[in-house]
Amino acid sequence: MKHLFQSVAVLGALLAPPALAAPNYEAQEHLSKKQLTALVACAKTPAEHERIAAYYRAEYERLSAEADHHADMAGRFLSNPATNNDKSARGTVSHCISMERNLRSKSAKARAIAEEHKRLAQAAAQQ
């Protein structure tokens, strides 16, 4: 029974959302996908490119935090004797590692887009 409660406690800790520290992305303007698409299609001014860059910086931060969370979960599963076994490694741990890689890739793309629009904003300001 003691092991059941420990397993439930560990599972609850692993599934909890990342720390609730307020990252910068929550303070940013929220653009819907439709608004973003329209803005990207007609962006010419520095302010428009800055809005796009801010959106993608927020995406980068959100995706990075989520990737960190999955990396942490994988580490916790591996360090827990109750979940550090072949079955867990093939299933849960592999899933967490795969999710982390996917999220890191997406966050890198979002960061590159943010940097490009920052550059475009600077170029538009010089014209």
Tab-separated table of C-alpha atoms in Angstrom:
chain	number	residue	atom	x	y	z
A	1	MET	CA	0.000	0.000	0.000
A	2	LYS	CA	2.886	2.325	0.839
A	3	HIS	CA	4.333	1.844	-2.657
A	4	LEU	CA	0.963	2.670	-4.220
A	5	PHE	CA	0.850	6.017	-2.414
A	6	GLN	CA	4.454	6.744	-3.355
A	7	SER	CA	3.733	5.916	-6.994
A	8	VAL	CA	0.652	8.138	-7.021
A	9	ALA	CA	2.635	10.989	-5.426
A	10	VAL	CA	5.439	10.634	-7.978
A	11	LEU	CA	2.992	10.460	-10.867
A	12	GLY	CA	1.198	13.573	-9.603
A	13	ALA	CA	4.483	15.456	-9.356
A	14	LEU	CA	5.479	14.377	-12.871
A	15	LEU	CA	2.201	15.386	-14.418
A	16	ALA	CA	2.008	18.753	-12.675
A	17	PRO	CA	2.432	21.748	-14.987
A	18	PRO	CA	5.795	23.525	-15.069
A	19	ALA	CA	6.471	26.111	-12.388
A	20	LEU	CA	4.001	28.929	-12.370
A	21	ALA	CA	6.651	31.631	-12.570
A	22	ALA	CA	5.233	34.146	-15.017
A	23	PRO	CA	7.468	34.041	-18.112
A	24	ASN	CA	7.513	36.959	-20.523
A	25	TYR	CA	5.293	35.294	-23.100
A	26	GLU	CA	2.181	35.629	-20.944
A	27	ALA	CA	2.589	39.399	-20.813
A	28	GLN	CA	2.670	39.682	-24.593
A	29	GLU	CA	-0.225	40.572	-26.847
A	30	HIS	CA	-2.212	37.515	-27.855
A	31	LEU	CA	-2.622	37.087	-31.600
A	32	SER	CA	-4.845	34.384	-33.014
A	33	LYS	CA	-3.469	32.258	-35.852
A	34	LYS	CA	-5.771	34.115	-38.235
A	35	GLN	CA	-4.536	37.519	-37.018
A	36	LEU	CA	-0.933	36.361	-37.244
A	37	THR	CA	-1.409	35.077	-40.791
A	38	ALA	CA	-2.954	38.385	-41.862
A	39	LEU	CA	-0.201	40.369	-40.159
A	40	VAL	CA	2.563	38.303	-41.756
A	41	ALA	CA	0.952	38.714	-45.192
A	42	CYS	CA	0.998	42.515	-45.062
A	43	ALA	CA	3.725	43.483	-42.556
A	44	LYS	CA	5.704	46.486	-43.721
A	45	THR	CA	6.234	48.760	-40.736
A	46	PRO	CA	8.682	48.249	-37.890
A	47	ALA	CA	5.768	47.967	-35.443
A	48	GLU	CA	4.135	45.201	-37.476
A	49	HIS	CA	7.375	43.206	-37.656
A	50	GLU	CA	7.907	43.774	-33.920
A	51	ARG	CA	4.441	42.327	-33.193
A	52	ILE	CA	5.303	39.238	-35.239
A	53	ALA	CA	8.706	38.947	-33.542
A	54	ALA	CA	7.040	39.235	-30.118
A	55	TYR	CA	4.585	36.471	-31.021
A	56	TYR	CA	7.386	34.113	-32.051
A	57	ARG	CA	9.562	35.039	-29.040
A	58	ALA	CA	6.618	34.067	-26.832
A	59	GLU	CA	6.221	30.817	-28.772
A	60	TYR	CA	9.927	30.120	-28.351
A	61	GLU	CA	9.690	30.659	-24.590
A	62	ARG	CA	6.531	28.568	-24.255
A	63	LEU	CA	7.926	25.678	-26.310
A	64	SER	CA	11.266	25.799	-24.478
A	65	ALA	CA	9.512	25.642	-21.105
A	66	GLU	CA	7.440	22.692	-22.273
A	67	ALA	CA	10.581	20.928	-23.563
A	68	ASP	CA	12.269	21.530	-20.201
A	69	HIS	CA	9.245	20.002	-18.487
A	70	HIS	CA	9.449	16.837	-20.623
A	71	ALA	CA	13.207	16.554	-20.023
A	72	ASP	CA	12.565	16.863	-16.290
A	73	MET	CA	9.862	14.191	-16.434
A	74	ALA	CA	12.178	11.787	-18.287
A	75	GLY	CA	14.867	12.358	-15.675
A	76	ARG	CA	12.444	11.766	-12.842
A	77	PHE	CA	11.167	8.550	-14.386
A	78	LEU	CA	14.741	7.316	-14.849
A	79	SER	CA	15.770	8.216	-11.294
A	80	ASN	CA	12.753	6.545	-9.698
A	81	PRO	CA	13.359	2.851	-9.013
A	82	ALA	CA	9.635	2.129	-9.415
A	83	THR	CA	9.600	3.473	-12.982
A	84	ASN	CA	13.197	2.803	-14.067
A	85	ASN	CA	12.606	-0.446	-15.933
A	86	ASP	CA	12.529	-1.689	-19.515
A	87	LYS	CA	8.804	-1.195	-19.940
A	88	SER	CA	8.892	2.372	-18.643
A	89	ALA	CA	11.994	3.196	-20.679
A	90	ARG	CA	10.390	1.944	-23.895
A	91	GLY	CA	7.130	3.757	-23.247
A	92	THR	CA	7.064	6.771	-20.984
A	93	VAL	CA	10.724	7.772	-21.027
A	94	SER	CA	10.980	7.393	-24.803
A	95	HIS	CA	7.832	9.472	-25.166
A	96	CYS	CA	9.232	12.243	-22.950
A	97	ILE	CA	12.548	12.284	-24.810
A	98	SER	CA	10.772	12.347	-28.174
A	99	MET	CA	8.515	15.193	-27.048
A	100	GLU	CA	11.495	17.160	-25.753
A	101	ARG	CA	13.342	16.836	-29.081
A	102	ASN	CA	10.256	17.803	-31.059
A	103	LEU	CA	9.569	20.824	-28.846
A	104	ARG	CA	13.218	21.962	-28.979
A	105	SER	CA	13.102	21.795	-32.773
A	106	LYS	CA	9.914	23.839	-32.886
A	107	SER	CA	11.276	26.349	-30.382
A	108	ALA	CA	14.439	26.809	-32.469
A	109	LYS	CA	12.297	27.529	-35.536
A	110	ALA	CA	10.182	30.031	-33.583
A	111	ARG	CA	13.330	31.744	-32.326
A	112	ALA	CA	14.729	32.001	-35.868
A	113	ILE	CA	11.474	33.532	-37.135
A	114	ALA	CA	11.467	36.011	-34.232
A	115	GLU	CA	15.049	37.030	-35.030
A	116	GLU	CA	14.214	37.439	-38.722
A	117	HIS	CA	11.266	39.712	-37.972
A	118	LYS	CA	13.385	41.696	-35.513
A	119	ARG	CA	15.867	42.192	-38.353
A	120	LEU	CA	13.047	43.160	-40.735
A	121	ALA	CA	11.752	45.678	-38.172
A	122	GLN	CA	15.192	47.265	-37.937
A	123	ALA	CA	15.515	47.373	-41.724
A	124	ALA	CA	12.063	48.951	-42.072
A	125	ALA	CA	12.972	51.569	-39.468
A	126	GLN	CA	16.004	52.624	-41.518
A	127	GLN	CA	13.994	53.264	-44.684
